[in-house]
CSV table of C-alpha atoms and ligand atoms in Angstrom, one decimal:
chain,number,residue,atom,x,y,z
A,1329,MET,CA,-79.7,154.1,114.4
A,1330,LYS,CA,-76.3,152.3,113.3
A,1331,GLN,CA,-75.2,149.5,116.1
A,1332,THR,CA,-71.6,151.6,116.3
A,1333,THR,CA,-73.3,154.8,116.8
A,1334,ARG,CA,-75.8,152.8,119.6
A,1335,THR,CA,-72.5,151.8,121.3
A,1336,TRP,CA,-71.6,154.8,121.4
A,1337,LEU,CA,-74.4,156.6,122.4
A,1338,GLY,CA,-74.1,153.8,125.1
A,1339,VAL,CA,-70.7,154.9,126.1
A,1340,VAL,CA,-71.0,158.4,127.3
A,1341,ALA,CA,-74.1,158.1,128.9
A,1342,LEU,CA,-72.8,155.3,131.3
A,1343,ALA,CA,-69.3,158.3,131.4
A,1344,LEU,CA,-71.9,161.1,132.4
A,1345,VAL,CA,-73.3,158.9,134.7
A,1346,GLY,CA,-69.8,157.8,136.2
A,1347,VAL,CA,-69.2,162.1,136.7
A,1348,SER,CA,-72.5,162.4,138.3
A,1349,LEU,CA,-72.0,160.0,140.9
A,1350,ALA,CA,-68.6,161.3,141.2
A,1351,ALA,CA,-69.9,164.8,141.1
A,1352,GLN,CA,-72.8,164.0,143.9
A,1353,SER,CA,-70.6,161.9,146.4
A,1354,GLY,CA,-68.5,165.0,146.6
A,1355,THR,CA,-71.9,166.9,146.8
A,1356,GLU,CA,-72.6,164.6,149.1
A,1357,VAL,CA,-69.2,165.2,151.8
A,1358,GLN,CA,-69.3,168.4,151.8
A,1359,SER,CA,-72.8,168.6,153.0
A,1360,ALA,CA,-72.5,166.3,155.4
A,1361,VAL,CA,-68.8,168.4,156.1
A,1362,ASP,CA,-71.5,171.7,156.2
A,1363,ALA,CA,-73.9,170.2,158.2
A,1364,ALA,CA,-71.0,168.8,161.0
A,1365,TYR,CA,-69.8,172.5,161.0
A,1366,LYS,CA,-73.4,174.0,161.3
A,1367,LYS,CA,-74.8,171.8,164.3
A,1368,PHE,CA,-71.4,171.8,166.9
A,1369,GLN,CA,-70.4,175.8,165.9
A,1370,THR,CA,-71.6,176.4,169.3
A,1371,LEU,CA,-71.5,173.7,171.6
A,1372,LYS,CA,-69.3,175.2,174.2
A,1373,GLU,CA,-68.7,171.7,176.5
A,1374,GLY,CA,-65.1,170.8,177.5
A,1375,LYS,CA,-62.4,172.9,178.9
A,1376,ASN,CA,-58.8,173.2,176.9
A,1377,ALA,CA,-55.5,171.2,178.2
A,1378,ASP,CA,-53.7,173.3,181.2
A,1379,TYR,CA,-51.2,170.7,182.5
A,1380,ILE,CA,-48.9,171.7,179.8
A,1381,PRO,CA,-49.2,175.6,180.3
A,1382,ALA,CA,-48.9,176.8,176.1
A,1383,LEU,CA,-52.3,174.9,176.0
A,1384,ALA,CA,-54.9,176.2,178.0
A,1385,LYS,CA,-53.9,179.8,175.8
A,1386,VAL,CA,-55.2,178.1,172.4
A,1387,ASP,CA,-58.3,180.0,171.6
A,1388,PRO,CA,-60.7,177.7,172.1
A,1389,ASN,CA,-63.2,179.1,169.7
A,1390,LEU,CA,-60.9,177.2,166.8
A,1391,PHE,CA,-62.7,174.4,165.0
A,1392,GLY,CA,-61.9,173.5,161.3
A,1393,ILE,CA,-62.8,170.1,159.4
A,1394,ALA,CA,-61.3,168.3,156.8
A,1395,VAL,CA,-62.2,165.1,154.9
A,1396,VAL,CA,-60.2,164.1,152.2
A,1397,THR,CA,-60.8,161.1,149.7
A,1398,ALA,CA,-59.4,158.3,147.8
A,1399,ASP,CA,-58.9,160.9,144.6
A,1400,GLY,CA,-56.8,163.7,147.2
A,1401,LYS,CA,-60.0,165.7,147.0
A,1402,VAL,CA,-60.1,168.0,150.2
A,1403,TYR,CA,-63.5,168.6,151.6
A,1404,THR,CA,-63.1,171.5,154.6
A,1405,ALA,CA,-65.2,173.9,156.8
A,1406,GLY,CA,-64.3,175.9,159.3
A,1407,ASP,CA,-60.3,177.4,160.0
A,1408,VAL,CA,-58.2,174.4,158.6
A,1409,LYS,CA,-55.4,176.8,158.8
A,1410,THR,CA,-54.7,177.7,162.3
A,1411,GLU,CA,-51.9,175.3,163.2
A,1412,VAL,CA,-52.4,173.0,167.0
A,1413,SER,CA,-49.9,170.8,168.5
A,1414,ILE,CA,-50.7,167.2,167.1
A,1415,GLN,CA,-49.3,165.8,170.8
A,1416,SER,CA,-50.6,162.1,170.6
A,1417,ILE,CA,-51.7,161.5,167.2
A,1418,SER,CA,-48.1,161.8,166.8
A,1419,LYS,CA,-47.4,158.5,168.2
A,1420,VAL,CA,-49.6,157.0,165.6
A,1421,PHE,CA,-47.0,158.0,163.2
A,1422,THR,CA,-43.7,156.8,165.3
A,1423,MET,CA,-45.2,153.4,165.4
A,1424,ALA,CA,-46.0,153.4,161.7
A,1425,GLN,CA,-42.7,154.6,161.2
A,1426,VAL,CA,-41.1,151.8,164.0
A,1427,ILE,CA,-43.5,149.2,162.2
A,1428,GLN,CA,-42.1,149.9,158.4
A,1429,GLU,CA,-38.2,150.0,159.0
A,1430,GLN,CA,-38.6,147.1,161.3
A,1431,GLY,CA,-41.8,144.8,160.6
A,1432,LEU,CA,-45.6,144.5,162.6
A,1433,GLU,CA,-43.8,141.5,165.0
A,1434,SER,CA,-41.2,144.4,166.2
A,1435,ILE,CA,-43.6,146.7,168.2
A,1436,GLU,CA,-45.9,143.7,169.4
A,1437,LYS,CA,-42.5,141.9,170.6
A,1438,GLN,CA,-40.9,145.4,172.5
A,1439,ILE,CA,-44.3,147.0,173.2
A,1440,GLY,CA,-46.8,145.1,173.5
A,1441,VAL,CA,-50.3,146.0,171.2
A,1442,ASP,CA,-52.8,145.7,174.3
A,1443,ALA,CA,-55.6,148.1,175.9
A,1444,THR,CA,-54.4,149.4,179.1
A,1445,GLY,CA,-57.7,150.4,180.4
A,1446,ALA,CA,-56.0,153.3,182.2
A,1447,ARG,CA,-55.6,157.1,181.5
A,1448,PHE,CA,-52.7,158.0,178.4
A,1449,ASN,CA,-50.0,158.4,181.3
A,1450,SER,CA,-50.7,156.4,183.9
A,1451,ILE,CA,-47.5,154.9,185.7
A,1452,ILE,CA,-49.4,152.2,187.9
A,1453,ALA,CA,-50.4,150.5,184.3
A,1454,VAL,CA,-46.7,150.5,183.7
A,1455,GLU,CA,-46.1,148.6,187.3
A,1456,ALA,CA,-49.0,146.7,187.0
A,1457,VAL,CA,-47.8,144.7,183.7
A,1458,ARG,CA,-44.2,144.8,185.2
A,1459,THR,CA,-42.8,143.0,182.6
A,1460,VAL,CA,-39.4,143.1,181.8
A,1461,VAL,CA,-39.1,142.2,178.5
A,1462,GLY,CA,-38.1,139.1,176.9
A,1463,ALA,CA,-39.3,137.4,180.0
A,1464,GLY,CA,-43.1,137.7,178.9
A,1465,THR,CA,-45.1,138.8,176.2
A,1466,PRO,CA,-45.7,143.0,176.9
A,1467,GLU,CA,-48.7,144.1,177.5
A,1468,MET,CA,-48.5,147.9,176.3
A,1469,ASN,CA,-49.1,149.7,173.2
A,1470,PRO,CA,-47.7,152.3,171.3
A,1471,LEU,CA,-50.2,154.7,172.1
A,1472,VAL,CA,-50.3,155.7,175.4
A,1473,ASN,CA,-47.2,157.1,176.9
A,1474,PRO,CA,-45.0,154.7,178.1
A,1475,GLY,CA,-44.9,152.8,174.6
A,1476,ALA,CA,-45.0,155.9,172.0
A,1477,ILE,CA,-42.3,157.2,174.7
A,1478,SER,CA,-40.1,153.2,174.2
A,1479,ALA,CA,-41.5,153.4,170.4
A,1480,THR,CA,-39.5,156.9,170.2
A,1481,ALA,CA,-36.7,155.3,171.2
A,1482,MET,CA,-37.0,152.0,168.4
A,1483,VAL,CA,-36.6,154.8,165.6
A,1484,ARG,CA,-32.9,154.0,164.7
A,1485,GLY,CA,-30.4,156.4,164.6
A,1486,ALA,CA,-26.6,157.5,165.3
A,1487,THR,CA,-27.0,161.0,167.0
A,1488,ALA,CA,-30.7,163.0,168.1
A,1489,ASP,CA,-30.2,164.6,165.4
A,1490,GLU,CA,-31.0,161.8,162.9
A,1491,VAL,CA,-33.5,160.0,164.8
A,1492,TRP,CA,-35.6,163.6,164.7
A,1493,LYS,CA,-34.8,163.6,161.0
A,1494,LYS,CA,-37.0,160.8,161.1
A,1495,VAL,CA,-39.6,161.2,162.5
A,1496,ILE,CA,-40.3,164.4,161.4
A,1497,GLY,CA,-40.1,163.8,157.7
A,1498,PHE,CA,-42.5,159.9,158.4
A,1499,HIS,CA,-45.0,162.8,159.6
A,1500,ASN,CA,-44.1,165.1,156.4
A,1501,ASP,CA,-44.9,162.2,154.0
A,1502,ALA,CA,-48.2,161.2,155.6
A,1503,ALA,CA,-49.2,165.0,155.6
A,1504,GLY,CA,-47.7,166.0,152.2
A,1505,ARG,CA,-46.0,168.7,153.6
A,1506,PRO,CA,-43.3,170.0,155.7
A,1507,LEU,CA,-44.2,170.2,159.3
A,1508,SER,CA,-42.6,172.3,162.3
A,1509,VAL,CA,-42.3,172.7,165.8
A,1510,LEU,CA,-44.2,175.0,167.7
A,1511,GLN,CA,-41.2,176.1,169.8
A,1512,ASP,CA,-43.3,177.6,172.7
A,1513,VAL,CA,-45.2,174.3,173.2
A,1514,TYR,CA,-42.1,172.2,172.7
A,1515,LYS,CA,-40.5,174.9,175.7
A,1516,SER,CA,-43.8,174.9,177.8
A,1517,GLU,CA,-43.9,171.1,177.4
A,1518,SER,CA,-40.0,170.4,178.1
A,1519,ASP,CA,-40.5,172.7,181.6
A,1520,THR,CA,-43.3,170.7,182.7
A,1521,ASN,CA,-42.9,166.9,181.7
A,1522,GLN,CA,-41.9,165.2,185.4
A,1523,ARG,CA,-44.4,162.7,185.2
A,1524,ASN,CA,-43.0,161.6,181.3
A,1525,GLN,CA,-39.3,161.5,182.2
A,1526,ALA,CA,-40.7,159.3,184.7
A,1527,ILE,CA,-41.9,157.3,182.7
A,1528,GLY,CA,-39.1,156.9,180.5
A,1529,ALA,CA,-36.8,156.0,183.9
A,1530,LEU,CA,-38.9,153.2,184.7
A,1531,MET,CA,-39.6,152.0,180.5
A,1532,LEU,CA,-35.6,151.9,181.3
A,1533,ALA,CA,-35.8,149.6,184.5
A,1534,TYR,CA,-37.7,147.3,182.3
A,1535,GLY,CA,-36.1,146.5,179.4
A,1536,TYR,CA,-38.4,148.0,177.2
A,1537,ILE,CA,-36.2,151.6,176.1
A,1538,LYS,CA,-32.5,149.8,175.7
A,1539,GLY,CA,-30.6,153.2,175.5
A,1540,ASN,CA,-30.8,157.2,176.5
A,1541,TRP,CA,-34.3,157.8,178.2
A,1542,GLN,CA,-33.8,161.4,178.7
A,1543,GLN,CA,-33.1,161.3,174.6
A,1544,ALA,CA,-36.0,159.0,173.9
A,1545,VAL,CA,-38.7,161.4,176.2
A,1546,ASP,CA,-37.5,164.6,174.6
A,1547,LEU,CA,-37.7,163.8,170.8
A,1548,TYR,CA,-40.5,162.3,171.9
A,1549,THR,CA,-41.9,166.2,173.6
A,1550,ARG,CA,-40.7,167.1,170.4
A,1551,GLN,CA,-42.9,165.1,168.3
A,1552,CYS,CA,-46.2,166.1,170.2
A,1553,SER,CA,-45.6,170.1,169.6
A,1554,ILE,CA,-44.7,169.3,165.6
A,1555,GLY,CA,-47.6,172.3,164.7
A,1556,VAL,CA,-50.6,170.2,162.6
A,1557,ASN,CA,-54.3,171.9,161.1
A,1558,ALA,CA,-56.6,170.1,160.3
A,1559,LYS,CA,-56.0,170.0,157.0
A,1560,ASP,CA,-52.7,168.3,157.4
A,1561,LEU,CA,-54.2,165.7,160.0
A,1562,ALA,CA,-56.9,164.5,157.1
A,1563,THR,CA,-54.0,163.9,154.5
A,1564,MET,CA,-52.6,161.9,157.3
A,1565,ALA,CA,-55.7,160.2,158.5
A,1566,ALA,CA,-56.2,159.5,154.6
A,1567,THR,CA,-52.6,158.1,153.9
A,1568,LEU,CA,-53.7,155.3,156.5
A,1569,ALA,CA,-57.2,154.9,154.6
A,1570,PHE,CA,-55.4,154.4,151.7
A,1571,GLY,CA,-53.0,151.4,152.1
A,1572,GLY,CA,-50.4,154.2,153.5
A,1573,LYS,CA,-50.2,156.4,150.3
A,1574,ASN,CA,-50.9,159.5,150.7
A,1575,PRO,CA,-54.1,160.0,148.2
A,1576,VAL,CA,-52.9,164.0,147.4
A,1577,SER,CA,-49.7,163.9,146.8
A,1578,GLY,CA,-49.8,159.9,145.3
A,1579,LYS,CA,-46.3,159.4,147.9
A,1580,PRO,CA,-45.8,155.8,149.5
A,1581,VAL,CA,-45.5,156.5,152.3
A,1582,LEU,CA,-45.9,152.9,155.1
A,1583,ASP,CA,-46.6,149.8,153.6
A,1584,ALA,CA,-49.7,148.6,152.5
A,1585,ALA,CA,-49.4,145.3,154.0
A,1586,LYS,CA,-48.6,147.0,157.6
A,1587,VAL,CA,-51.5,149.1,157.3
A,1588,PRO,CA,-54.1,146.9,158.9
A,1589,GLY,CA,-52.1,146.3,161.9
A,1590,VAL,CA,-51.3,150.2,162.7
A,1591,LEU,CA,-55.0,150.5,162.5
A,1592,ALA,CA,-55.9,147.8,165.0
A,1593,VAL,CA,-53.9,149.7,167.9
A,1594,MET,CA,-55.9,153.0,167.0
A,1595,ALA,CA,-59.0,151.1,167.2
A,1596,THR,CA,-58.4,149.7,170.6
A,1597,ALA,CA,-56.3,152.1,172.4
A,1598,GLY,CA,-56.8,155.4,169.9
A,1599,LEU,CA,-59.0,157.3,172.7
A,1600,TYR,CA,-57.7,156.1,175.4
A,1601,ASP,CA,-60.2,154.7,178.2
A,1602,ASP,CA,-62.8,156.0,176.2
A,1603,SER,CA,-61.6,153.7,173.0
A,1604,GLY,CA,-64.4,151.2,173.7
A,1605,LYS,CA,-67.4,153.6,173.5
A,1606,TRP,CA,-65.7,155.8,170.3
A,1607,LEU,CA,-65.8,152.2,168.4
A,1608,TYR,CA,-69.3,151.1,169.4
A,1609,HIS,CA,-70.6,154.6,168.1
A,1610,THR,CA,-68.3,155.3,164.9
A,1611,GLY,CA,-66.5,151.7,164.3
A,1612,LEU,CA,-63.7,153.9,162.8
A,1613,PRO,CA,-60.1,153.2,163.6
A,1614,ALA,CA,-58.6,156.8,165.3
A,1615,LYS,CA,-56.2,158.9,167.8
A,1616,SER,CA,-56.9,162.2,169.7
A,1617,GLY,CA,-54.1,164.6,171.1
A,1618,VAL,CA,-54.5,167.1,174.1
A,1619,GLY,CA,-54.0,169.9,171.1
A,1620,GLY,CA,-57.7,169.4,170.1
A,1621,GLY,CA,-57.2,167.0,167.2
A,1622,ILE,CA,-58.8,163.7,166.1
A,1623,ILE,CA,-58.5,161.6,163.6
A,1624,ALA,CA,-60.3,158.6,162.3
A,1625,VAL,CA,-59.6,156.7,159.6
A,1626,SER,CA,-62.4,154.7,157.5
A,1627,PRO,CA,-60.7,152.4,155.1
A,1628,GLY,CA,-61.0,152.7,151.0
A,1629,LYS,CA,-63.6,155.5,152.0
A,1630,PHE,CA,-61.8,158.4,154.0
A,1631,GLY,CA,-59.8,160.0,156.4
A,1632,ILE,CA,-61.3,162.7,158.9
A,1633,ALA,CA,-59.4,165.3,160.8
A,1634,VAL,CA,-61.2,168.0,163.5
A,1635,VAL,CA,-59.1,169.7,165.4
A,1636,SER,CA,-60.7,172.0,168.3
A,1637,PRO,CA,-59.2,172.6,171.7
A,1638,PRO,CA,-62.2,172.4,174.6
A,1639,LEU,CA,-61.5,168.5,175.9
A,1640,ASP,CA,-63.6,165.9,177.5
A,1641,ASP,CA,-62.4,164.2,181.3
A,1642,ALA,CA,-60.9,161.5,178.8
A,1643,GLY,CA,-58.7,164.4,177.4
A,1644,ASN,CA,-60.7,163.8,173.7
A,1645,SER,CA,-62.0,167.1,171.7
A,1646,VAL,CA,-65.8,167.0,172.7
A,1647,ARG,CA,-66.9,168.9,168.8
A,1648,ALA,CA,-64.0,166.3,167.1
A,1649,GLN,CA,-65.9,163.2,168.4
A,1650,ARG,CA,-69.6,164.6,167.8
A,1651,ALA,CA,-68.9,166.1,164.4
A,1652,ILE,CA,-66.4,163.3,163.4
A,1653,THR,CA,-69.7,160.7,164.4
A,1654,ALA,CA,-71.6,162.8,162.3
A,1655,ILE,CA,-70.0,162.5,159.3
A,1656,SER,CA,-69.2,159.6,159.3
A,1657,ASN,CA,-73.1,158.2,159.6
A,1658,ALA,CA,-73.6,160.6,157.1
A,1659,LEU,CA,-71.1,159.2,154.6
A,1660,GLY,CA,-72.1,155.5,156.2
A,1661,GLY,CA,-68.1,154.8,157.3
A,1662,ASN,CA,-68.5,152.7,159.4
A,1663,PRO,CA,-66.3,149.6,158.2
A,1664,TYR,CA,-68.7,146.7,160.6
A,1665,ALA,CA,-71.9,148.4,159.3
A,1666,ALA,CA,-71.9,145.3,156.6
A,1667,ARG,CA,-73.3,146.4,153.1
A,1668,MET,CA,-74.6,142.7,151.6
A,1669,ILE,CA,-72.8,141.5,148.5
A,1670,GLY,CA,-75.5,140.6,145.9
A,1671,SER,CA,-78.8,141.9,147.9
B,2296,DON,O1,-47.4,163.0,177.0
B,2296,DON,C1,-48.3,164.4,177.0
B,2296,DON,O2,-48.5,164.6,178.2
B,2296,DON,C2,-48.6,164.8,175.8
B,2296,DON,N1,-47.5,165.3,175.0
B,2296,DON,C3,-49.6,164.2,174.7
B,2296,DON,C4,-50.6,163.1,175.5
B,2296,DON,C5,-51.9,163.3,174.3
B,2296,DON,O3,-51.9,164.1,173.6
B,2296,DON,C6,-52.5,162.4,175.0
B,2296,DON,N2,-54.0,162.8,174.7
B,2296,DON,N3,-55.3,162.4,174.7
């Protein structure tokens, strides 16, 4: 055989190995997703959130899983079309938007990036840190309500409408489609958000919020009511997994250099007082919402989301935690699990 023919055969063989590896890993992802769906489909633990009346009415059997990989492929099981309210998962994207616009240090200086060790809407946590901004290091974070409402207040805009267009626009870019507010949830939450109004007023008193706290609480309530399905959430997670660029649409959303800061806050505070336990078992930066969604990020590998409304005592979806843990463990998603170079 001539040398050139041999070289070409080698190239073709290598290409075929490459194709089959890609196909094999795609099959591996789908099998992990299917196995978790089958395993947890009948799990009935947990209870829908009911402190917002509209959330109690959502079908507790809703269960959808989606994984998005670097090539923008989406692997799914179950119901990935029905929308739930994004709730606290929106806190990640509003924080990311402020970081994109005003830099990593803006959030650190104005809100803080410390885990509070308290429930998401704790008022004692605000009183406990009591740092008046400018008089010490703020010790909140943008993933619990006091910090999240303050982060929404930091988004720049001359009017509430201008701020809202930026907030929803950032969520749209991360999800790769135009999202809209679930009006029944927005109304239900607005009628019952007196606790968040108290937090907003306190944040003004302590200097975390500079302007109109009522507007910030209203826009925060609206951002929590954005409707998303498992596929939207997995795409949003994948945007954070792949350097801030949405791998399905190809659109850059957040500068790559700013992504690690966002993921660090998710790792320390994304599942509230259970964040440490979650990290111990998965190693994944993640964020839950009381609508039943959880997003998790395996940097450089995949973004994953599960929607299932029944929650545990900490306010995190039971099935979503189990399914994400199983899938990530099957795919080697834990960034703390070392893969030795050269061995
Ligand atoms: O602030 C609230 O009460 C809700 N809109 C969001 C809370 C939430 O999702 C906490 N999640 N685990």
